[in-house]
Amino acid sequence: ETGTIGCAPESHVLIAAEYHTVSRNHAVLTRTIDGFVLEDKSKNGTYVNNRPIKEGQKYLLEENDVILLGGLKDDKVVCCVKFTRTPPPPLRTTIDGLSVLDH
């Protein structure tokens, strides 16, 4: 299984366009027998735990790795995500006093 990360509308992990350092097709995530592998496909760079991943380089992700998309740019807002295989807790929404859990 392979998924894309980027600003392109067809990305599997869609990043908001406000992150100007994130490419349309910034990175690829591939599920392998060893786990999830991240491959940078961008011109602006990708970092995992503050270490640069070179374009085309593959990196086996570990639980709670921090992925920075677009590199370290002082004058730009950069996108930072945390890799986890643990599903997030259900979202709780309150509508007119009624509490709704989203599963």
PDB file of C-alpha atoms in Angstrom:
ATOM      1  CA  GLU A   1       0.000   0.000   0.000  1.00  0.00           C
ATOM      2  CA  THR A   2       1.230   3.456  -0.915  1.00  0.00           C
ATOM      3  CA  GLY A   3      -0.148   6.892  -0.040  1.00  0.00           C
ATOM      4  CA  THR A   4       0.897  10.428  -0.872  1.00  0.00           C
ATOM      5  CA  ILE A   5       1.372  13.416   1.424  1.00  0.00           C
ATOM      6  CA  GLY A   6       1.019  16.904  -0.012  1.00  0.00           C
ATOM      7  CA  CYS A   7      -1.155  19.856  -0.992  1.00  0.00           C
ATOM      8  CA  ALA A   8      -2.612  18.205  -4.106  1.00  0.00           C
ATOM      9  CA  PRO A   9      -6.350  17.574  -3.634  1.00  0.00           C
ATOM     10  CA  GLU A  10      -5.878  13.888  -4.474  1.00  0.00           C
ATOM     11  CA  SER A  11      -3.271  13.371  -1.702  1.00  0.00           C
ATOM     12  CA  HIS A  12      -4.057  10.651   0.826  1.00  0.00           C
ATOM     13  CA  VAL A  13      -2.782  12.948   3.585  1.00  0.00           C
ATOM     14  CA  LEU A  14      -3.910  16.401   2.491  1.00  0.00           C
ATOM     15  CA  ILE A  15      -1.892  19.335   3.839  1.00  0.00           C
ATOM     16  CA  ALA A  16      -3.497  22.800   3.907  1.00  0.00           C
ATOM     17  CA  ALA A  17      -2.326  25.176   1.181  1.00  0.00           C
ATOM     18  CA  GLU A  18      -1.290  27.723   3.851  1.00  0.00           C
ATOM     19  CA  TYR A  19       1.904  25.681   4.290  1.00  0.00           C
ATOM     20  CA  HIS A  20       3.785  27.196   1.354  1.00  0.00           C
ATOM     21  CA  THR A  21       6.847  24.990   1.835  1.00  0.00           C
ATOM     22  CA  VAL A  22       4.836  21.785   1.299  1.00  0.00           C
ATOM     23  CA  SER A  23       4.819  20.531  -2.299  1.00  0.00           C
ATOM     24  CA  ARG A  24       1.753  19.216  -4.083  1.00  0.00           C
ATOM     25  CA  ASN A  25       3.254  15.713  -3.949  1.00  0.00           C
ATOM     26  CA  HIS A  26       5.667  16.198  -1.078  1.00  0.00           C
ATOM     27  CA  ALA A  27       6.284  12.647   0.142  1.00  0.00           C
ATOM     28  CA  VAL A  28       5.193   9.048  -0.265  1.00  0.00           C
ATOM     29  CA  LEU A  29       4.291   6.698   2.578  1.00  0.00           C
ATOM     30  CA  THR A  30       4.589   2.985   1.792  1.00  0.00           C
ATOM     31  CA  ARG A  31       3.481   0.148   4.024  1.00  0.00           C
ATOM     32  CA  THR A  32       6.069  -2.642   3.989  1.00  0.00           C
ATOM     33  CA  ILE A  33       6.548  -5.836   5.955  1.00  0.00           C
ATOM     34  CA  ASP A  34       8.904  -3.867   8.246  1.00  0.00           C
ATOM     35  CA  GLY A  35       6.503  -0.966   8.820  1.00  0.00           C
ATOM     36  CA  PHE A  36       5.821   2.388   7.168  1.00  0.00           C
ATOM     37  CA  VAL A  37       8.517   3.915   4.965  1.00  0.00           C
ATOM     38  CA  LEU A  38       8.621   7.648   4.182  1.00  0.00           C
ATOM     39  CA  GLU A  39      10.199   8.859   0.936  1.00  0.00           C
ATOM     40  CA  ASP A  40      10.774  12.546   0.224  1.00  0.00           C
ATOM     41  CA  LYS A  41       9.694  13.708  -3.245  1.00  0.00           C
ATOM     42  CA  SER A  42       9.938  17.467  -2.673  1.00  0.00           C
ATOM     43  CA  LYS A  43      12.264  20.316  -3.535  1.00  0.00           C
ATOM     44  CA  ASN A  44      11.837  21.971  -0.097  1.00  0.00           C
ATOM     45  CA  GLY A  45      12.898  18.976   1.967  1.00  0.00           C
ATOM     46  CA  THR A  46      11.570  16.717   4.675  1.00  0.00           C
ATOM     47  CA  TYR A  47      12.976  16.177   8.165  1.00  0.00           C
ATOM     48  CA  VAL A  48      12.351  13.324  10.592  1.00  0.00           C
ATOM     49  CA  ASN A  49      13.219  14.183  14.197  1.00  0.00           C
ATOM     50  CA  ASN A  50      15.152  17.226  12.903  1.00  0.00           C
ATOM     51  CA  ARG A  51      17.312  15.071  10.583  1.00  0.00           C
ATOM     52  CA  PRO A  52      17.040  15.818   6.857  1.00  0.00           C
ATOM     53  CA  ILE A  53      15.739  13.119   4.541  1.00  0.00           C
ATOM     54  CA  LYS A  54      17.260  13.647   1.099  1.00  0.00           C
ATOM     55  CA  GLU A  55      15.072  13.618  -2.002  1.00  0.00           C
ATOM     56  CA  GLY A  56      14.459  10.005  -2.978  1.00  0.00           C
ATOM     57  CA  GLN A  57      15.837   8.657   0.322  1.00  0.00           C
ATOM     58  CA  LYS A  58      13.636   6.167   2.189  1.00  0.00           C
ATOM     59  CA  TYR A  59      13.204   6.264   5.973  1.00  0.00           C
ATOM     60  CA  LEU A  60      11.553   3.572   8.120  1.00  0.00           C
ATOM     61  CA  LEU A  61       9.287   5.456  10.532  1.00  0.00           C
ATOM     62  CA  GLU A  62       9.094   4.618  14.218  1.00  0.00           C
ATOM     63  CA  GLU A  63       6.292   5.366  16.673  1.00  0.00           C
ATOM     64  CA  ASN A  64       6.113   9.092  17.570  1.00  0.00           C
ATOM     65  CA  ASP A  65       8.612  10.216  14.905  1.00  0.00           C
ATOM     66  CA  VAL A  66       8.109  13.926  14.176  1.00  0.00           C
ATOM     67  CA  ILE A  67       7.951  14.721  10.460  1.00  0.00           C
ATOM     68  CA  LEU A  68       8.616  18.286   9.308  1.00  0.00           C
ATOM     69  CA  LEU A  69       7.439  18.928   5.760  1.00  0.00           C
ATOM     70  CA  GLY A  70       9.141  21.720   3.860  1.00  0.00           C
ATOM     71  CA  GLY A  71      12.313  22.051   5.865  1.00  0.00           C
ATOM     72  CA  LEU A  72      13.321  24.627   8.406  1.00  0.00           C
ATOM     73  CA  LYS A  73      12.418  28.022   6.987  1.00  0.00           C
ATOM     74  CA  ASP A  74      12.670  31.046   9.292  1.00  0.00           C
ATOM     75  CA  ASP A  75      10.301  33.142   7.191  1.00  0.00           C
ATOM     76  CA  LYS A  76       7.701  30.455   6.442  1.00  0.00           C
ATOM     77  CA  VAL A  77       5.107  28.487   8.378  1.00  0.00           C
ATOM     78  CA  VAL A  78       6.130  24.841   8.190  1.00  0.00           C
ATOM     79  CA  CYS A  79       3.984  21.748   8.615  1.00  0.00           C
ATOM     80  CA  CYS A  80       4.859  19.350  11.407  1.00  0.00           C
ATOM     81  CA  VAL A  81       3.131  15.980  11.924  1.00  0.00           C
ATOM     82  CA  LYS A  82       3.673  13.116  14.342  1.00  0.00           C
ATOM     83  CA  PHE A  83       3.684   9.526  13.095  1.00  0.00           C
ATOM     84  CA  THR A  84       1.744   7.073  15.207  1.00  0.00           C
ATOM     85  CA  ARG A  85       0.034   3.777  14.558  1.00  0.00           C
ATOM     86  CA  THR A  86      -2.247   4.321  17.566  1.00  0.00           C
ATOM     87  CA  PRO A  87      -5.671   5.624  16.534  1.00  0.00           C
ATOM     88  CA  PRO A  88      -6.637   8.957  18.086  1.00  0.00           C
ATOM     89  CA  PRO A  89      -9.283   9.036  20.811  1.00  0.00           C
ATOM     90  CA  PRO A  90     -12.841   9.641  19.614  1.00  0.00           C
ATOM     91  CA  LEU A  91     -13.707  13.275  19.019  1.00  0.00           C
ATOM     92  CA  ARG A  92     -16.286  14.760  21.338  1.00  0.00           C
ATOM     93  CA  THR A  93     -18.589  17.412  19.961  1.00  0.00           C
ATOM     94  CA  THR A  94     -21.203  19.326  21.888  1.00  0.00           C
ATOM     95  CA  ILE A  95     -24.260  20.544  20.008  1.00  0.00           C
ATOM     96  CA  ASP A  96     -26.804  22.501  22.073  1.00  0.00           C
ATOM     97  CA  GLY A  97     -25.766  20.646  25.202  1.00  0.00           C
ATOM     98  CA  LEU A  98     -25.846  17.208  23.520  1.00  0.00           C
ATOM     99  CA  SER A  99     -22.512  15.398  23.618  1.00  0.00           C
ATOM    100  CA  VAL A 100     -21.737  13.384  20.485  1.00  0.00           C
ATOM    101  CA  LEU A 101     -18.825  10.948  20.083  1.00  0.00           C
ATOM    102  CA  ASP A 102     -17.394  10.510  16.591  1.00  0.00           C
ATOM    103  CA  HIS A 103     -16.073   7.035  15.921  1.00  0.00           C
TER     104      HIS A 103
END
